Coordinates of C-alpha atoms in Angstrom, one line a residue:
M1 CA 56.1 -13.9 -142.8
D2 CA 59.4 -12.0 -142.7
M3 CA 62.3 -14.5 -143.0
R4 CA 64.9 -12.0 -141.6
G5 CA 65.6 -12.3 -137.9
Q6 CA 67.9 -11.2 -135.0
H7 CA 69.5 -13.7 -132.7
F8 CA 71.1 -12.6 -129.5
I9 CA 73.2 -15.0 -127.4
I10 CA 74.3 -13.5 -124.1
D11 CA 76.7 -14.6 -121.3
A12 CA 76.1 -12.5 -118.2
Y13 CA 78.6 -12.6 -115.4
E14 CA 78.8 -11.5 -111.7
C15 CA 75.0 -11.4 -111.4
S16 CA 72.9 -11.3 -108.2
E17 CA 72.8 -14.9 -106.8
D18 CA 69.4 -14.3 -105.2
I19 CA 67.8 -13.1 -108.4
L20 CA 69.3 -15.9 -110.5
N21 CA 67.7 -18.4 -108.1
N22 CA 64.2 -16.9 -108.2
A23 CA 62.2 -18.4 -111.0
E24 CA 59.2 -16.1 -110.4
Q25 CA 61.3 -12.9 -110.5
L26 CA 63.1 -14.0 -113.7
K27 CA 59.7 -14.9 -115.3
E28 CA 58.4 -11.5 -114.4
L29 CA 61.5 -9.7 -115.8
L30 CA 61.4 -11.5 -119.1
T31 CA 57.6 -11.2 -119.5
K32 CA 57.7 -7.5 -118.8
A33 CA 60.5 -7.0 -121.4
I34 CA 58.5 -9.0 -124.1
N35 CA 55.3 -7.0 -123.4
Q36 CA 57.2 -3.7 -123.7
L37 CA 58.4 -4.8 -127.1
G38 CA 54.8 -5.5 -128.1
M39 CA 55.5 -9.2 -128.8
E40 CA 52.8 -11.9 -128.4
I41 CA 53.5 -14.6 -125.7
L42 CA 52.3 -18.1 -126.7
S43 CA 53.7 -20.1 -123.8
T44 CA 55.7 -19.8 -120.6
H45 CA 57.6 -22.4 -118.6
F46 CA 60.0 -21.8 -115.8
H47 CA 61.6 -24.5 -113.6
S48 CA 63.7 -24.3 -110.4
F49 CA 66.3 -26.9 -109.7
S50 CA 67.4 -28.2 -106.3
P51 CA 69.4 -26.8 -104.6
Q52 CA 69.8 -23.9 -107.0
G53 CA 69.4 -22.8 -110.6
V54 CA 66.6 -21.9 -112.9
T55 CA 65.7 -22.6 -116.5
G56 CA 63.0 -20.8 -118.4
V57 CA 61.6 -20.6 -121.9
I58 CA 59.0 -18.2 -123.2
G59 CA 57.6 -19.0 -126.6
I60 CA 56.6 -15.9 -128.6
S61 CA 54.9 -15.5 -131.9
T62 CA 58.2 -14.5 -133.6
S63 CA 60.2 -17.3 -131.9
H64 CA 61.5 -17.6 -128.3
V65 CA 63.3 -16.2 -125.3
S66 CA 65.2 -18.5 -122.9
I67 CA 67.3 -18.2 -119.7
H68 CA 69.4 -20.7 -117.8
T69 CA 71.2 -19.7 -114.6
W70 CA 74.0 -20.9 -112.3
P71 CA 73.5 -18.8 -109.2
E72 CA 76.5 -20.2 -107.4
H73 CA 78.7 -18.8 -110.2
G74 CA 76.7 -15.6 -110.7
Y75 CA 76.3 -16.6 -114.3
A76 CA 73.3 -16.6 -116.6
A77 CA 72.9 -17.6 -120.3
L78 CA 70.2 -15.9 -122.3
D79 CA 69.0 -16.6 -125.8
L80 CA 66.6 -14.5 -127.9
Y81 CA 65.6 -15.0 -131.5
T82 CA 62.9 -12.9 -133.1
C83 CA 61.9 -12.1 -136.7
G84 CA 62.1 -8.6 -138.1
N85 CA 64.4 -5.8 -137.4
Q86 CA 63.0 -4.2 -134.2
D87 CA 65.5 -2.7 -131.8
I88 CA 65.5 -5.2 -129.0
W89 CA 68.8 -4.4 -127.4
P90 CA 67.4 -1.7 -124.9
A91 CA 65.0 -4.4 -123.5
L92 CA 67.8 -6.9 -123.2
K93 CA 70.0 -4.3 -121.5
A94 CA 67.2 -3.6 -119.0
I95 CA 67.1 -7.4 -118.1
L96 CA 70.8 -7.5 -117.6
E97 CA 70.7 -4.5 -115.3
K98 CA 67.8 -6.0 -113.3
I99 CA 69.8 -9.2 -112.7
E100 CA 72.7 -7.0 -111.7
A101 CA 75.1 -8.3 -114.3
K102 CA 78.5 -6.6 -114.0
R103 CA 79.8 -7.7 -117.4
T104 CA 78.5 -9.5 -120.5
N105 CA 79.5 -11.2 -123.7
V106 CA 77.0 -10.4 -126.4
Y107 CA 76.9 -12.3 -129.7
E108 CA 74.5 -10.8 -132.3
L109 CA 73.7 -12.7 -135.5
S110 CA 71.7 -11.7 -138.5
R111 CA 69.5 -14.6 -139.6
G112 CA 67.3 -15.6 -142.5
E113 CA 67.1 -14.0 -146.0
E114 CA 70.0 -11.8 -147.1
S115 CA 71.7 -12.3 -143.8
N116 CA 75.4 -12.2 -142.9
N117 CA 75.9 -15.1 -140.5
K118 CA 79.2 -13.8 -139.1
P119 CA 78.4 -12.8 -135.5
V120 CA 79.0 -9.4 -134.0
M121 CA 80.7 -10.0 -130.7
K122 CA 81.0 -7.3 -127.9
K123 CA 82.2 -7.4 -124.3
I124 CA 80.2 -4.9 -122.4
N125 CA 81.0 -3.7 -118.9
L126 CA 77.8 -2.6 -117.1
T127 CA 79.6 -0.9 -114.2
S128 CA 81.7 2.3 -114.5
N129 CA 84.7 0.9 -112.6
A130 CA 84.8 -2.6 -114.2
S131 CA 88.2 -3.5 -115.6
I132 CA 88.6 -4.5 -119.2
E133 CA 89.3 -8.1 -120.0
K134 CA 91.4 -9.3 -122.9
N135 CA 89.1 -9.7 -125.9
I136 CA 88.8 -12.8 -128.1
E137 CA 91.2 -12.2 -131.0
S138 CA 89.1 -13.4 -133.8
R139 CA 88.3 -11.6 -137.0
S140 CA 85.0 -13.5 -137.4
L141 CA 83.7 -11.9 -134.3
F142 CA 83.8 -8.4 -135.7
Q143 CA 81.4 -7.1 -138.2
L144 CA 81.0 -3.6 -139.7
R145 CA 77.8 -1.8 -139.2
D146 CA 76.4 0.4 -142.0
D147 CA 74.9 2.9 -139.5
R148 CA 78.3 3.9 -138.0
G149 CA 81.3 5.8 -139.1
N150 CA 81.9 7.8 -142.3
E151 CA 82.5 6.6 -145.9
W152 CA 86.3 7.1 -145.8
D153 CA 86.8 5.2 -142.5
M154 CA 84.4 2.5 -143.6
K155 CA 86.6 1.9 -146.7
Q156 CA 89.7 1.5 -144.5
L157 CA 87.9 -0.8 -142.1
K158 CA 86.6 -3.0 -144.9
E159 CA 90.2 -3.4 -146.2
M160 CA 91.5 -4.2 -142.8
T161 CA 88.8 -6.8 -141.9
A162 CA 89.4 -8.4 -145.3
G163 CA 93.1 -8.9 -144.6
K164 CA 95.3 -9.8 -141.7
H165 CA 94.7 -7.9 -138.5
N166 CA 94.5 -8.5 -134.8
I167 CA 91.5 -7.1 -132.8
L168 CA 93.1 -6.2 -129.5
Y169 CA 89.8 -5.0 -128.1
H170 CA 86.3 -4.6 -129.3
G171 CA 83.5 -3.6 -126.9
A172 CA 80.9 -1.1 -126.1
S173 CA 80.7 1.3 -123.2
E174 CA 77.6 3.3 -122.2
F175 CA 78.7 6.0 -124.6
Q176 CA 80.3 4.4 -127.7
D177 CA 81.6 1.4 -129.6
I178 CA 85.3 0.9 -129.2
L179 CA 87.7 -1.0 -131.5
L180 CA 91.4 -1.2 -131.0
V181 CA 93.0 -3.1 -133.9
E182 CA 96.6 -3.9 -134.9
A183 CA 97.7 -4.5 -138.5
N184 CA 101.0 -2.9 -139.6
D185 CA 100.1 -0.1 -137.2
L186 CA 97.9 0.4 -134.2
R187 CA 94.5 2.1 -134.7
L188 CA 91.7 3.2 -132.4
Y189 CA 88.1 3.5 -133.8
I190 CA 85.2 5.0 -131.9
D191 CA 81.8 4.2 -133.5
Q192 CA 83.8 3.1 -136.5
E193 CA 85.5 6.5 -137.0
L194 CA 89.3 6.5 -136.8
Q195 CA 90.7 8.3 -133.8
F196 CA 94.4 7.7 -134.4
C197 CA 96.8 5.7 -136.4
S198 CA 100.2 5.0 -134.7
L199 CA 102.1 5.6 -137.9
D200 CA 101.2 9.4 -137.9
E201 CA 99.3 10.3 -134.7
R202 CA 102.3 12.3 -133.5
H203 CA 101.6 14.8 -136.3
Y204 CA 98.2 15.5 -134.6
H205 CA 99.2 15.3 -131.0
E206 CA 102.4 17.3 -131.3
A207 CA 100.5 20.0 -133.2
L208 CA 97.7 20.0 -130.5
V209 CA 100.1 20.3 -127.6
Y210 CA 103.3 22.1 -128.4
P211 CA 102.0 25.6 -129.5
V212 CA 99.9 26.0 -126.4
M213 CA 102.6 24.8 -124.1
E214 CA 105.2 27.1 -125.6
V215 CA 103.0 30.2 -125.7
A216 CA 101.8 29.9 -122.1
A217 CA 103.9 31.7 -119.5
S218 CA 103.9 28.6 -117.3
N219 CA 103.0 25.0 -117.7
E220 CA 102.5 24.3 -114.0
R221 CA 98.8 23.4 -114.1
V222 CA 97.3 21.7 -117.2
L223 CA 93.7 20.7 -117.9
I224 CA 93.0 18.2 -120.7
L225 CA 89.3 17.8 -121.7
G226 CA 89.0 14.6 -123.7
G227 CA 92.1 12.7 -124.8
G228 CA 91.3 9.5 -123.0
D229 CA 93.8 7.5 -125.1
G230 CA 96.6 9.3 -123.2
L231 CA 98.5 10.5 -126.4
A232 CA 98.1 14.2 -125.8
L233 CA 99.0 13.6 -122.2
R234 CA 102.2 11.9 -123.3
E235 CA 103.3 15.1 -125.0
V236 CA 102.3 17.3 -122.1
L237 CA 104.4 15.3 -119.6
K238 CA 107.5 16.0 -121.7
Y239 CA 107.6 19.5 -120.2
P240 CA 109.6 19.5 -117.0
D241 CA 107.7 22.4 -115.4
V242 CA 104.4 20.5 -115.4
K243 CA 103.4 19.8 -111.8
H244 CA 99.7 18.9 -112.0
V245 CA 97.5 17.6 -114.9
D246 CA 93.7 17.1 -114.7
L247 CA 92.4 14.9 -117.5
V248 CA 88.6 14.8 -117.9
D249 CA 87.0 12.1 -120.0
I250 CA 83.5 10.7 -119.9
D251 CA 84.2 7.1 -120.8
P252 CA 85.9 4.9 -118.2
M253 CA 86.4 2.1 -120.7
I254 CA 88.7 4.3 -122.8
I255 CA 90.7 5.3 -119.8
E256 CA 91.0 1.7 -118.6
L257 CA 92.1 0.5 -122.1
A258 CA 94.8 3.2 -122.1
K259 CA 96.0 2.1 -118.7
T260 CA 96.0 -1.6 -119.3
N261 CA 96.4 -2.6 -123.0
P262 CA 100.1 -3.3 -123.6
S263 CA 100.0 -1.9 -127.2
L264 CA 98.3 1.3 -126.1
L265 CA 100.5 1.6 -123.1
A266 CA 103.5 1.5 -125.4
Q267 CA 102.0 4.1 -127.6
N268 CA 101.1 6.6 -124.8
N269 CA 104.3 5.9 -123.0
R270 CA 102.4 4.8 -119.8
S271 CA 101.3 8.4 -119.4
F272 CA 98.4 7.7 -117.0
L273 CA 100.8 6.1 -114.5
D274 CA 102.6 9.4 -113.9
S275 CA 102.0 10.7 -110.4
R276 CA 101.3 14.2 -111.7
V277 CA 98.2 13.0 -113.6
H278 CA 94.7 13.1 -112.0
V279 CA 91.9 11.4 -114.0
H280 CA 88.3 12.5 -113.7
I281 CA 85.7 10.2 -115.2
K282 CA 83.1 12.8 -115.8
D283 CA 81.2 14.8 -118.4
A284 CA 83.2 17.9 -119.2
K285 CA 80.2 20.2 -118.6
K286 CA 79.7 18.8 -115.1
Y287 CA 83.4 19.1 -114.3
L288 CA 83.6 22.7 -115.5
A289 CA 80.6 23.5 -113.3
G290 CA 82.6 22.6 -110.1
E291 CA 84.8 24.7 -107.9
L292 CA 88.1 24.7 -109.7
Q293 CA 91.5 26.5 -109.5
Q294 CA 92.7 28.2 -112.6
Y295 CA 95.0 26.5 -115.2
N296 CA 98.0 27.8 -117.1
V297 CA 97.2 25.5 -120.1
I298 CA 93.9 24.1 -121.2
I299 CA 93.8 21.5 -124.0
I300 CA 90.4 20.7 -125.6
D301 CA 90.5 17.4 -127.5
F302 CA 86.8 16.7 -128.0
P303 CA 85.5 14.4 -130.8
D304 CA 84.2 16.1 -133.9
P305 CA 80.7 17.7 -133.6
V306 CA 79.0 14.9 -135.5
N307 CA 75.7 15.1 -133.5
S308 CA 73.9 17.5 -131.2
I309 CA 75.5 16.0 -128.0
L310 CA 79.0 16.6 -129.3
S311 CA 78.0 19.9 -130.8
S312 CA 77.0 21.1 -127.3
L313 CA 80.7 20.8 -126.3
Y314 CA 81.6 23.6 -128.8
T315 CA 79.3 26.3 -127.5
K316 CA 80.0 29.9 -126.3
E317 CA 78.7 28.9 -122.9
L318 CA 81.2 26.0 -122.4
F319 CA 84.1 28.0 -123.9
S320 CA 83.2 30.9 -121.5
K321 CA 83.6 28.6 -118.5
V322 CA 86.9 27.4 -119.9
A323 CA 88.1 31.0 -120.5
N324 CA 87.3 31.9 -116.8
L325 CA 89.5 29.0 -115.7
L326 CA 92.4 30.2 -117.8
S327 CA 95.1 32.1 -116.0
E328 CA 95.8 35.7 -117.2
D329 CA 99.0 34.7 -119.0
G330 CA 97.9 31.2 -119.9
A331 CA 96.9 29.6 -123.2
L332 CA 94.2 27.4 -124.5
V333 CA 93.9 25.2 -127.6
C334 CA 90.9 23.5 -129.2
Q335 CA 91.0 20.8 -131.9
S336 CA 88.8 22.3 -134.7
N337 CA 88.3 19.7 -137.4
S338 CA 89.6 19.8 -140.9
P339 CA 89.8 23.3 -142.4
E340 CA 90.0 21.7 -145.8
D341 CA 87.0 19.3 -145.5
A342 CA 84.8 21.5 -143.2
P343 CA 86.1 25.1 -143.4
Q344 CA 83.0 26.6 -142.0
V345 CA 83.0 24.3 -139.0
F346 CA 86.7 25.2 -138.4
W347 CA 86.1 29.0 -138.5
S348 CA 82.9 28.7 -136.5
I349 CA 84.7 27.0 -133.6
G350 CA 87.3 29.8 -133.7
K351 CA 84.6 32.5 -133.8
T352 CA 82.7 30.9 -130.9
I353 CA 85.9 30.9 -128.8
K354 CA 86.5 34.5 -129.8
R355 CA 83.1 35.5 -128.6
T356 CA 84.1 34.7 -125.0
G357 CA 86.6 37.6 -125.1
L358 CA 89.7 35.6 -125.9
Y359 CA 92.0 36.3 -128.8
T360 CA 92.3 33.4 -131.2
K361 CA 94.9 32.3 -133.8
G362 CA 94.0 29.5 -136.2
Y363 CA 96.6 27.0 -137.4
N364 CA 96.8 23.8 -139.4
V365 CA 99.0 20.7 -140.0
I366 CA 98.9 17.7 -142.3
V367 CA 98.1 14.5 -140.6
P368 CA 98.5 11.8 -143.3
S369 CA 95.6 9.6 -142.0
F370 CA 93.2 12.6 -141.9
G371 CA 94.6 15.2 -144.3
L372 CA 94.8 18.9 -143.3
W373 CA 93.8 19.3 -139.7
G374 CA 93.0 22.5 -137.8
F375 CA 93.3 24.0 -134.3
H376 CA 92.6 27.3 -132.6
L377 CA 95.0 28.8 -130.1
A378 CA 93.5 31.3 -127.6
T379 CA 94.8 33.7 -125.0
H380 CA 93.6 36.7 -122.9
E381 CA 96.1 39.0 -124.6
K382 CA 96.6 39.2 -128.4
I383 CA 99.5 37.0 -129.6
S384 CA 101.7 39.5 -131.4
R385 CA 105.0 37.9 -130.9
K386 CA 106.5 35.0 -132.9
I387 CA 105.4 31.5 -131.8
P388 CA 108.3 30.1 -129.8
N389 CA 110.2 27.1 -131.0
I390 CA 109.6 23.6 -129.6
S391 CA 111.7 23.2 -126.5
V392 CA 111.2 19.4 -125.8
P393 CA 112.1 16.3 -127.8
H394 CA 109.8 15.8 -130.7
Q395 CA 109.4 13.7 -133.9
A396 CA 106.8 14.9 -136.3
L397 CA 106.9 18.7 -136.4
P398 CA 109.7 21.1 -137.3
T399 CA 111.2 23.0 -134.4
N400 CA 110.0 26.3 -136.0
M401 CA 106.2 26.1 -135.8
E402 CA 105.6 29.4 -137.7
T403 CA 104.6 27.7 -140.9
M404 CA 101.7 25.9 -139.1
F405 CA 100.0 29.3 -138.8
E406 CA 99.9 29.9 -142.6
I407 CA 96.4 29.0 -143.7
P408 CA 95.6 28.6 -147.4
S409 CA 93.8 31.6 -148.9
S410 CA 91.0 29.4 -150.2
I411 CA 90.2 28.3 -146.6
K412 CA 90.5 31.9 -145.3
E413 CA 87.7 32.9 -147.7
E414 CA 85.3 30.7 -145.8
Q415 CA 85.8 32.7 -142.6
E416 CA 83.0 35.1 -143.5
N417 CA 80.5 32.2 -143.3
A418 CA 81.3 31.3 -139.7
F419 CA 78.8 31.6 -137.0
V420 CA 78.7 31.4 -133.2
N421 CA 77.5 28.1 -131.8
T422 CA 75.4 28.5 -128.6
E423 CA 73.1 26.4 -126.5
T424 CA 70.1 28.2 -127.8
Q425 CA 71.3 28.1 -131.4
L426 CA 73.0 24.8 -131.6
K427 CA 73.7 24.1 -135.2
L428 CA 77.4 23.2 -135.6
H429 CA 76.5 19.5 -136.0
D430 CA 74.1 20.3 -138.9
L431 CA 76.9 22.3 -140.6
Y432 CA 79.4 19.5 -140.0
Q433 CA 77.1 16.9 -141.6
K434 CA 76.4 19.2 -144.6
E435 CA 80.1 19.9 -145.3
I436 CA 81.1 16.2 -144.9
K437 CA 78.2 15.1 -147.1
D438 CA 79.3 17.6 -149.8
L439 CA 82.7 15.8 -149.9
Y440 CA 81.1 12.6 -151.1

């Protein structure tokens, strides 16, 4: 028999009082989940207490499942241990949804042979508007997963978890795993990939925001797609002529973290609390399909196209909708990955934008945590004049931004290998994975 096992210990809060007090319903829920996993049930015992509360244990061939409830507090404690490495989290999540849990603490332990007995702990909000609670600040509750992140970020995370650090938040939303950690700096990781480091994030965000804001004839109406940490928003709000900003991000947990975590609030300068800002918790595709007014500035700060879902955000179809929303004398910018590490991805994003009828101009900047990073500026009319100087207070970039538009010749040579990414020929993520793999 396989000695390896998985052990889930779950605290479920704000559950339905009626369901937690119904032994038969709970028995049915757990039995159904076990049957769906293909596990053999050996014994079942559920007991109702007076005046309320239920305890139940189901013995299975690979161990057990148990539940204990306190309906008056909306609280349930679940325990599941099973041998093997079957993915049992979907079944557990279905149970939590059925008992209408609003939030949970999940402790996952690897058991048995060659196991690492340090638990992985996550706080998971099961409602889109649930507020984020302060996480337990314990290094022992965070464990790296081999199936997340890239090799470079994994090396950094291993160094950090081996030394002194403070986990400010670790949890999982419906869309991704989120880690906010403080060492000598502040770092945000999504699915174990670094999103920013406070020591040098301004190099990225100033480069993302300033060229497009200076080239646009007006900054009155701004649209930001992505950027849920509020750092690009911080730079946008420095411009006094900005009157209205719509920020669209799919993940409510990131937005809530950026609005409430003191360290992140200090980093983004409380940008979400500005009355000019309007947040839309929505998929960018759905937002762009609505009835919208045109924008003077559009900033696209999507994650890298690491998979087909994210690759679908970098298509001709989506960029065409964005181009239609851009005012005649407006400007658009799109983060475009590293032109050094993934030059074909960089040029393919630019070529895809260009296919919508916009004129594009690629540029790059060194961000110490990431290396050389690329962007594409786009307008309805060809940018023939000199890029204006930065007109607002700034820290990381030189006032004269012209040097950012000088791209190394070795990177320019890869432009001929670029392709247009479309919904019917979605292949940017495959190219991304190939180029990143070739680095290592």
